[in-house]
């Protein structure tokens, strides 16, 4: 929970200050279900306290409190808050904690009246604490709270699961085994569903959608079919709350006996248990927690007695505020829908992200290729530097294309391979196991098509290619533009094209995220953690670390936020010698306290003169007698490794959506017996923009691009840089002129049954009154 005191000098909250040492304007309190308040188990944090970002769990503790369920317990909590002068709470927990907090807020005025009557507080104290503001943040590995795409902790749990899946896959392939993996999710199948997408599982069991009657035969046929196609292993993912249509639980041992009896396959089961809750937080969770924490404080600062309790949520890539009890109600509605066997409603009520994941899984795992072909040839090419997640996108695109009846062609070695005809058909089994592979199985080069335009047009005609999927970084974007420009001269290039951003640099215009960036970010973050730990027990030390990204400072900035850097130097945020001098002096003063580690990140092309060696020498000289310095250039290790769950899932959905879009475009562009596409919207970049995956014409992105430095002209993540500086203990102001506004979950529930919709509207209207 958070207690925030408004700066008395600030009447408008376009800017607000966070915790100078003298103001101590932020106090953190937490103890699941508010037990910490009951027992005055209060932990006070100012900006000068040190909390390790790499530590999992909660450093301030969490517990369940039965006392708080009774009014007497809530009166004790109210008394403690009044005595401490706390009138703003940020509750971090699941729907139980948030529901209890909302009830606490609803009863607040009557609790104060009872405390005054009992003589435990004075009238003045009651007047000072006349209202209680509450903001919720959802912390749950199950991702079972409706209203947010991702809860804090879910991504880290997926990391633990995928590590086990990758290890199991190795032994399963060696021995031709079937593995059944049971993951957490008593009432929500998110972990199981995303794991199934991320590892290409043959089957997944989730509570929201029990398998159809006769699923036993269907499962066995599918496993046998996969073996017949040459697969050496089968993977089945099971949520712990999985059940059949009859309401009976489905356990891992039940499935094992079924497979062994009907197929005779060597089968093993693994139940992960609480290992999913532990471990180091992923970079995504560290950044999500930081972003949600800032938004929660902003919501508290802007709250009035009339403001309903809200929960800070994530929609796509955008922080939003939703009425707390609306989210709680929708979460309860999921349980009701499941109890009433309304499975489709349960899926929809989980939210758009969950529904999209389920639909993608169904297409990839349960739809057989059609007997009739479309006679459409779709080519897939990787361009630019390789990155983790490329193969997941290729696998998804190939299989969705085959399901649509298309002939899928693999282009090896980028545009150069396309020019030289290095093209082969690629089949369903040809991409088996690709989701977990790093790099590019197709091969990729940085060569642009301009020098091979004529050869490429001839190759397209020779292989009768009707559409093109280009997966890569800025070279893919540039290459797509060059092909579109050449349409005027070469009619063969008048085919639908889609560019899927895939680069560690995350510098492709038209998308907030690129495939591969999350894997690179986690690599940098974990490396920074290890580097800082390497100096444990030694004298004070500052590490200067250089990251990749070209001129794009995404990796340096986000890794700085995730790893707790003191500064991150990037090209987009210009800096000079005065800034360097201020940063060095700040760090020197900081290291004279009980701080023993410093971390400075530098993007590789942030400045031609202020090189990594220069910054290292500067900090070494100015820190003499206080700290010593070490430097590390991370290099190409940032491009390697197995893809993270985010990149596997993101790549899978991007590949699927791209081919489905191309299929529709091919129908639109089919005229007079042939395909002819020369409109701007026939060649697009598929990207994540704020809340959704969108297609943007390549030509329209011209004006949004700095071609000299190969970066977009505007980047959403630049607004997060002040947060990094604040957390590094700089006394600065944060511009909050742009922030989330209160929305309603009802907008996302238009497909609900009429009686349930009517009931919900009445509840919302009653609460608003």
Short mmCIF file of C-alpha atoms in Angstrom, two decimals, residues 389-742:
data_model
loop_
_atom_site.label_atom_id
_atom_site.label_comp_id
_atom_site.label_asym_id
_atom_site.label_seq_id
_atom_site.Cartn_x
_atom_site.Cartn_y
_atom_site.Cartn_z
CA UNK A 389 11.45 -15.22 -31.79
CA UNK A 390 11.91 -15.07 -35.56
CA UNK A 391 11.42 -18.83 -35.84
CA UNK A 392 8.22 -18.70 -33.77
CA UNK A 393 6.79 -16.17 -36.23
CA UNK A 394 7.83 -18.30 -39.23
CA UNK A 395 6.33 -21.47 -37.71
CA UNK A 396 3.03 -19.74 -37.01
CA UNK A 397 2.87 -18.13 -40.46
CA UNK A 398 3.64 -21.43 -42.20
CA UNK A 399 1.04 -23.43 -40.30
CA UNK A 400 -1.70 -20.82 -40.54
CA UNK A 401 -0.98 -20.54 -44.27
CA UNK A 402 -1.27 -24.30 -44.71
CA UNK A 403 -4.55 -24.26 -42.76
CA UNK A 404 -5.80 -21.60 -45.20
CA UNK A 405 -4.93 -23.95 -48.06
CA UNK A 406 -1.90 -21.97 -49.30
CA UNK A 407 1.42 -23.33 -50.52
CA UNK A 408 4.11 -21.94 -48.21
CA UNK A 409 7.57 -21.13 -49.56
CA UNK A 410 10.68 -20.55 -47.44
CA UNK A 411 13.18 -18.01 -48.75
CA UNK A 412 16.68 -18.62 -47.42
CA UNK A 413 19.27 -15.87 -46.86
CA UNK A 414 17.09 -12.78 -47.08
CA UNK A 415 16.51 -10.65 -50.14
CA UNK A 416 19.69 -12.02 -51.68
CA UNK A 417 18.23 -15.51 -51.50
CA UNK A 418 14.98 -14.19 -52.98
CA UNK A 419 16.93 -12.70 -55.90
CA UNK A 420 18.90 -15.92 -56.53
CA UNK A 421 15.92 -18.22 -56.24
CA UNK A 422 17.00 -19.85 -52.99
CA UNK A 423 13.41 -20.87 -52.31
CA UNK A 424 11.96 -24.21 -51.19
CA UNK A 425 8.49 -25.38 -50.14
CA UNK A 426 8.09 -25.66 -46.37
CA UNK A 427 5.70 -28.10 -44.74
CA UNK A 428 3.84 -28.48 -41.45
CA UNK A 429 6.48 -30.75 -39.93
CA UNK A 430 9.26 -28.66 -41.41
CA UNK A 431 8.72 -26.07 -38.68
CA UNK A 432 8.20 -28.47 -35.76
CA UNK A 433 9.98 -27.34 -32.61
CA UNK A 434 10.84 -23.90 -34.00
CA UNK A 435 9.16 -21.85 -31.28
CA UNK A 436 11.94 -22.49 -28.80
CA UNK A 437 14.84 -21.96 -31.20
CA UNK A 438 16.80 -18.71 -31.24
CA UNK A 439 18.26 -17.04 -34.32
CA UNK A 440 16.87 -17.63 -37.80
CA UNK A 441 16.45 -21.14 -39.19
CA UNK A 442 15.79 -19.68 -42.66
CA UNK A 443 19.00 -17.68 -42.61
CA UNK A 444 19.07 -13.92 -42.89
CA UNK A 445 21.20 -11.16 -44.39
CA UNK A 446 21.24 -7.38 -44.17
CA UNK A 447 21.30 -6.89 -47.97
CA UNK A 448 18.54 -4.59 -49.24
CA UNK A 449 16.58 -5.43 -52.41
CA UNK A 450 17.45 -2.28 -54.37
CA UNK A 451 20.50 -3.86 -56.05
CA UNK A 452 18.51 -6.99 -56.94
CA UNK A 453 15.12 -5.53 -57.88
CA UNK A 454 15.03 -6.98 -61.40
CA UNK A 455 16.22 -10.41 -60.24
CA UNK A 456 13.64 -10.39 -57.42
CA UNK A 457 10.82 -9.55 -59.84
CA UNK A 458 11.89 -12.43 -62.10
CA UNK A 459 12.05 -14.83 -59.15
CA UNK A 460 8.57 -13.81 -58.02
CA UNK A 461 7.27 -14.53 -61.52
CA UNK A 462 9.21 -17.80 -61.77
CA UNK A 463 7.90 -19.21 -58.49
CA UNK A 464 4.48 -17.60 -58.99
CA UNK A 465 4.62 -15.90 -55.58
CA UNK A 466 1.32 -14.19 -54.74
CA UNK A 467 2.21 -12.55 -51.42
CA UNK A 468 5.24 -11.95 -49.23
CA UNK A 469 5.87 -12.04 -45.47
CA UNK A 470 9.00 -10.09 -44.50
CA UNK A 471 10.25 -10.72 -40.96
CA UNK A 472 13.10 -8.57 -39.69
CA UNK A 473 14.34 -5.26 -38.36
CA UNK A 474 14.91 -1.88 -39.97
CA UNK A 475 16.31 -3.59 -43.11
CA UNK A 476 12.97 -5.40 -43.49
CA UNK A 477 11.16 -2.05 -43.22
CA UNK A 478 13.51 -0.42 -45.73
CA UNK A 479 13.33 -3.43 -48.02
CA UNK A 480 9.55 -3.34 -47.99
CA UNK A 481 9.60 0.35 -48.93
CA UNK A 482 12.00 -0.31 -51.80
CA UNK A 483 9.80 -3.09 -53.15
CA UNK A 484 6.73 -0.84 -52.96
CA UNK A 485 8.57 1.98 -54.74
CA UNK A 486 9.65 -0.42 -57.50
CA UNK A 487 6.05 -1.42 -58.20
CA UNK A 488 5.81 1.39 -60.75
CA UNK A 489 8.41 -0.32 -62.90
CA UNK A 490 7.95 -3.99 -62.07
CA UNK A 491 4.40 -5.30 -62.16
CA UNK A 492 5.49 -8.58 -60.52
CA UNK A 493 5.97 -6.66 -57.27
CA UNK A 494 2.30 -5.70 -57.15
CA UNK A 495 1.47 -8.35 -54.58
CA UNK A 496 0.32 -7.96 -50.95
CA UNK A 497 3.23 -7.67 -48.51
CA UNK A 498 3.46 -7.48 -44.73
CA UNK A 499 6.46 -6.60 -42.59
CA UNK A 500 6.69 -8.19 -39.12
CA UNK A 501 9.16 -6.24 -36.91
CA UNK A 502 11.80 -8.56 -35.44
CA UNK A 503 14.94 -6.99 -34.02
CA UNK A 504 16.63 -6.62 -30.65
CA UNK A 505 16.92 -2.87 -31.28
CA UNK A 506 13.13 -2.31 -31.32
CA UNK A 507 13.62 0.49 -33.87
CA UNK A 508 11.04 -0.38 -36.53
CA UNK A 509 8.50 2.43 -37.13
CA UNK A 510 4.88 1.46 -36.65
CA UNK A 511 5.29 -0.81 -33.64
CA UNK A 512 5.85 -0.29 -29.92
CA UNK A 513 7.52 -3.69 -29.70
CA UNK A 514 9.60 -5.87 -31.98
CA UNK A 515 10.01 -9.62 -31.75
CA UNK A 516 13.35 -10.35 -30.07
CA UNK A 517 13.60 -7.18 -27.98
CA UNK A 518 12.22 -8.84 -24.84
CA UNK A 519 14.76 -11.67 -25.03
CA UNK A 520 17.61 -9.19 -25.46
CA UNK A 521 16.28 -7.07 -22.62
CA UNK A 522 16.16 -10.06 -20.27
CA UNK A 523 19.70 -11.00 -21.28
CA UNK A 524 20.98 -7.51 -20.46
CA UNK A 525 19.02 -7.34 -17.20
CA UNK A 526 20.22 -10.71 -15.94
CA UNK A 527 23.78 -9.87 -16.97
CA UNK A 528 23.62 -6.58 -15.05
CA UNK A 529 22.36 -8.49 -12.01
CA UNK A 530 25.29 -10.89 -12.22
CA UNK A 531 27.82 -8.16 -12.79
CA UNK A 532 26.62 -6.26 -9.72
CA UNK A 533 26.65 -9.45 -7.66
CA UNK A 534 30.20 -10.18 -8.80
CA UNK A 535 31.40 -7.28 -6.65
CA UNK A 536 29.58 -8.41 -3.52
CA UNK A 537 31.81 -8.12 -0.48
CA UNK A 538 34.33 -5.88 -2.21
CA UNK A 539 34.75 -2.14 -2.00
CA UNK A 540 32.37 0.30 -3.67
CA UNK A 541 32.26 -0.18 -7.40
CA UNK A 542 30.56 1.35 -10.46
CA UNK A 543 29.98 -0.65 -13.64
CA UNK A 544 29.86 0.96 -17.10
CA UNK A 545 27.97 -1.30 -19.51
CA UNK A 546 27.51 -0.81 -23.26
CA UNK A 547 24.38 -2.18 -24.92
CA UNK A 548 23.34 -2.76 -28.53
CA UNK A 549 20.59 -0.95 -30.38
CA UNK A 550 22.34 1.21 -32.96
CA UNK A 551 20.98 4.72 -32.46
CA UNK A 552 17.89 3.41 -30.67
CA UNK A 553 18.11 3.68 -26.89
CA UNK A 554 15.28 1.26 -26.09
CA UNK A 555 17.49 -1.49 -24.67
CA UNK A 556 19.63 0.88 -22.60
CA UNK A 557 16.60 2.70 -21.17
CA UNK A 558 14.46 -0.33 -20.37
CA UNK A 559 17.40 -2.32 -19.02
CA UNK A 560 18.28 0.69 -16.87
CA UNK A 561 14.75 0.70 -15.47
CA UNK A 562 14.73 -3.08 -14.94
CA UNK A 563 18.23 -3.37 -13.45
CA UNK A 564 18.18 -0.18 -11.36
CA UNK A 565 20.72 1.89 -13.29
CA UNK A 566 21.93 5.28 -12.09
CA UNK A 567 22.03 6.64 -15.65
CA UNK A 568 21.43 5.45 -19.22
CA UNK A 569 22.98 7.44 -22.04
CA UNK A 570 21.11 7.27 -25.36
CA UNK A 571 21.04 9.15 -28.66
CA UNK A 572 17.39 10.26 -28.37
CA UNK A 573 17.99 12.03 -25.05
CA UNK A 574 20.83 14.43 -25.86
CA UNK A 575 23.48 14.97 -23.20
CA UNK A 576 26.65 17.00 -22.84
CA UNK A 577 29.59 17.44 -20.52
CA UNK A 578 27.47 19.30 -17.94
CA UNK A 579 25.07 16.35 -17.77
CA UNK A 580 27.94 13.94 -17.36
CA UNK A 581 29.41 16.13 -14.65
CA UNK A 582 26.09 16.22 -12.79
CA UNK A 583 25.67 12.42 -13.07
CA UNK A 584 29.18 11.76 -11.77
CA UNK A 585 28.77 14.14 -8.84
CA UNK A 586 25.38 12.62 -8.01
CA UNK A 587 26.86 9.13 -7.98
CA UNK A 588 29.87 10.23 -5.90
CA UNK A 589 27.57 11.67 -3.24
CA UNK A 590 25.36 8.60 -3.35
CA UNK A 591 28.31 6.24 -2.93
CA UNK A 592 29.41 8.14 0.17
CA UNK A 593 26.31 6.77 1.89
CA UNK A 594 25.56 3.07 2.41
CA UNK A 595 25.20 2.47 -1.37
CA UNK A 596 27.95 0.17 -2.63
CA UNK A 597 27.08 -0.48 -6.27
CA UNK A 598 26.55 1.81 -9.22
CA UNK A 599 25.34 0.96 -12.72
CA UNK A 600 25.73 3.14 -15.82
CA UNK A 601 24.37 2.00 -19.19
CA UNK A 602 25.45 3.42 -22.52
CA UNK A 603 23.80 2.80 -25.88
CA UNK A 604 26.48 1.92 -28.43
CA UNK A 605 25.82 4.94 -30.69
CA UNK A 606 24.54 7.49 -28.20
CA UNK A 607 27.41 9.89 -28.92
CA UNK A 608 30.42 9.70 -31.23
CA UNK A 609 32.70 11.54 -28.79
CA UNK A 610 31.46 10.45 -25.37
CA UNK A 611 32.45 6.84 -25.94
CA UNK A 612 32.31 4.00 -23.45
CA UNK A 613 36.04 4.40 -22.85
CA UNK A 614 35.59 8.13 -22.24
CA UNK A 615 32.75 7.62 -19.76
CA UNK A 616 34.72 4.88 -18.02
CA UNK A 617 37.76 7.15 -17.70
CA UNK A 618 35.61 10.05 -16.46
CA UNK A 619 33.89 8.05 -13.72
CA UNK A 620 37.19 6.39 -12.75
CA UNK A 621 38.96 9.72 -12.34
CA UNK A 622 36.17 11.55 -10.52
CA UNK A 623 35.41 8.59 -8.27
CA UNK A 624 38.93 8.17 -6.93
CA UNK A 625 38.89 7.56 -3.22
CA UNK A 626 35.16 6.80 -3.26
CA UNK A 627 34.67 3.99 -5.80
CA UNK A 628 36.50 2.23 -8.60
CA UNK A 629 35.08 1.36 -12.04
CA UNK A 630 34.77 -1.61 -14.36
CA UNK A 631 33.42 -1.65 -17.91
CA UNK A 632 31.68 -4.34 -19.93
CA UNK A 633 30.66 -4.40 -23.60
CA UNK A 634 27.93 -7.02 -23.86
CA UNK A 635 28.16 -7.45 -27.62
CA UNK A 636 26.35 -10.14 -29.58
CA UNK A 637 25.30 -12.15 -26.56
CA UNK A 638 22.27 -9.84 -26.65
CA UNK A 639 21.17 -11.41 -29.95
CA UNK A 640 21.52 -15.02 -28.83
CA UNK A 641 19.73 -17.35 -26.47
CA UNK A 642 16.38 -19.07 -26.52
CA UNK A 643 13.34 -16.80 -26.91
CA UNK A 644 11.50 -15.64 -23.81
CA UNK A 645 7.83 -16.61 -23.37
CA UNK A 646 6.83 -13.09 -24.44
CA UNK A 647 8.76 -13.31 -27.74
CA UNK A 648 7.48 -16.82 -28.48
CA UNK A 649 3.88 -15.81 -27.86
CA UNK A 650 4.27 -12.45 -29.61
CA UNK A 651 5.93 -14.03 -32.63
CA UNK A 652 3.26 -16.73 -32.82
CA UNK A 653 0.41 -14.21 -32.80
CA UNK A 654 2.15 -11.86 -35.24
CA UNK A 655 2.82 -14.64 -37.75
CA UNK A 656 -0.77 -15.86 -37.49
CA UNK A 657 -2.33 -12.42 -37.87
CA UNK A 658 -0.06 -11.53 -40.80
CA UNK A 659 -1.07 -14.55 -42.90
CA UNK A 660 -4.77 -14.15 -42.10
CA UNK A 661 -4.52 -10.50 -43.21
CA UNK A 662 -2.73 -11.50 -46.41
CA UNK A 663 -5.45 -14.07 -47.13
CA UNK A 664 -8.11 -11.36 -46.98
CA UNK A 665 -6.00 -8.98 -49.07
CA UNK A 666 -5.52 -11.64 -51.74
CA UNK A 667 -9.29 -11.97 -52.03
CA UNK A 668 -9.66 -8.19 -52.33
CA UNK A 669 -6.90 -7.85 -54.92
CA UNK A 670 -8.01 -10.72 -57.15
CA UNK A 671 -9.20 -9.17 -60.40
CA UNK A 672 -9.66 -10.58 -63.91
CA UNK A 673 -8.09 -13.90 -63.06
CA UNK A 674 -4.98 -12.52 -61.40
CA UNK A 675 -3.75 -10.74 -58.28
CA UNK A 676 -2.82 -7.09 -58.65
CA UNK A 677 -2.01 -5.01 -55.55
CA UNK A 678 -0.68 -1.49 -55.96
CA UNK A 679 -2.60 0.46 -53.31
CA UNK A 680 -0.74 1.78 -50.24
CA UNK A 681 -2.72 -0.45 -47.88
CA UNK A 682 -1.57 -3.59 -49.70
CA UNK A 683 1.93 -3.32 -48.18
CA UNK A 684 1.85 -2.81 -44.41
CA UNK A 685 3.80 -3.08 -41.19
CA UNK A 686 2.08 -5.22 -38.57
CA UNK A 687 2.81 -3.72 -35.19
CA UNK A 688 1.65 -3.31 -31.61
CA UNK A 689 0.37 0.24 -31.20
CA UNK A 690 -0.87 1.08 -27.71
CA UNK A 691 -3.72 -1.40 -27.28
CA UNK A 692 -3.86 -3.55 -30.40
CA UNK A 693 -2.04 -5.15 -33.29
CA UNK A 694 -2.57 -2.85 -36.28
CA UNK A 695 -1.60 -2.75 -39.96
CA UNK A 696 -0.06 0.51 -41.15
CA UNK A 697 0.86 1.18 -44.78
CA UNK A 698 4.62 1.36 -45.32
CA UNK A 699 4.25 4.56 -47.34
CA UNK A 700 2.47 6.33 -44.47
CA UNK A 701 5.32 5.53 -42.07
CA UNK A 702 7.82 7.47 -44.18
CA UNK A 703 7.13 10.73 -42.39
CA UNK A 704 7.46 9.06 -38.98
CA UNK A 705 10.96 7.75 -39.67
CA UNK A 706 14.46 9.15 -39.15
CA UNK A 707 16.16 7.24 -41.96
CA UNK A 708 19.62 8.64 -41.25
CA UNK A 709 19.68 7.13 -37.76
CA UNK A 710 17.33 4.23 -38.50
CA UNK A 711 14.85 5.03 -35.73
CA UNK A 712 11.25 6.30 -35.42
CA UNK A 713 10.93 10.05 -34.85
CA UNK A 714 8.88 9.45 -31.70
CA UNK A 715 9.13 6.62 -29.19
CA UNK A 716 6.67 5.81 -26.39
CA UNK A 717 9.34 4.53 -23.98
CA UNK A 718 11.09 7.91 -23.75
CA UNK A 719 8.36 8.94 -21.28
CA UNK A 720 9.63 6.26 -18.88
CA UNK A 721 13.10 7.75 -18.56
CA UNK A 722 12.18 10.18 -15.75
CA UNK A 723 11.00 7.20 -13.71
CA UNK A 724 14.46 5.67 -13.97
CA UNK A 725 16.05 8.91 -12.76
CA UNK A 726 13.63 9.23 -9.86
CA UNK A 727 14.35 5.66 -8.80
CA UNK A 728 18.06 6.48 -9.06
CA UNK A 729 17.42 9.14 -6.39
CA UNK A 730 17.53 12.26 -8.56
CA UNK A 731 15.43 15.12 -7.18
CA UNK A 732 13.47 15.86 -10.36
CA UNK A 733 9.89 16.52 -11.37
CA UNK A 734 7.79 14.12 -13.41
CA UNK A 735 5.50 15.46 -16.10
CA UNK A 736 2.08 13.91 -15.61
CA UNK A 737 0.17 15.94 -18.17
CA UNK A 738 -0.48 12.69 -20.02
CA UNK A 739 -1.94 9.98 -17.85
CA UNK A 740 -4.57 7.28 -17.86
CA UNK A 741 -8.21 8.21 -17.39
CA UNK A 742 -10.91 6.18 -15.70
#
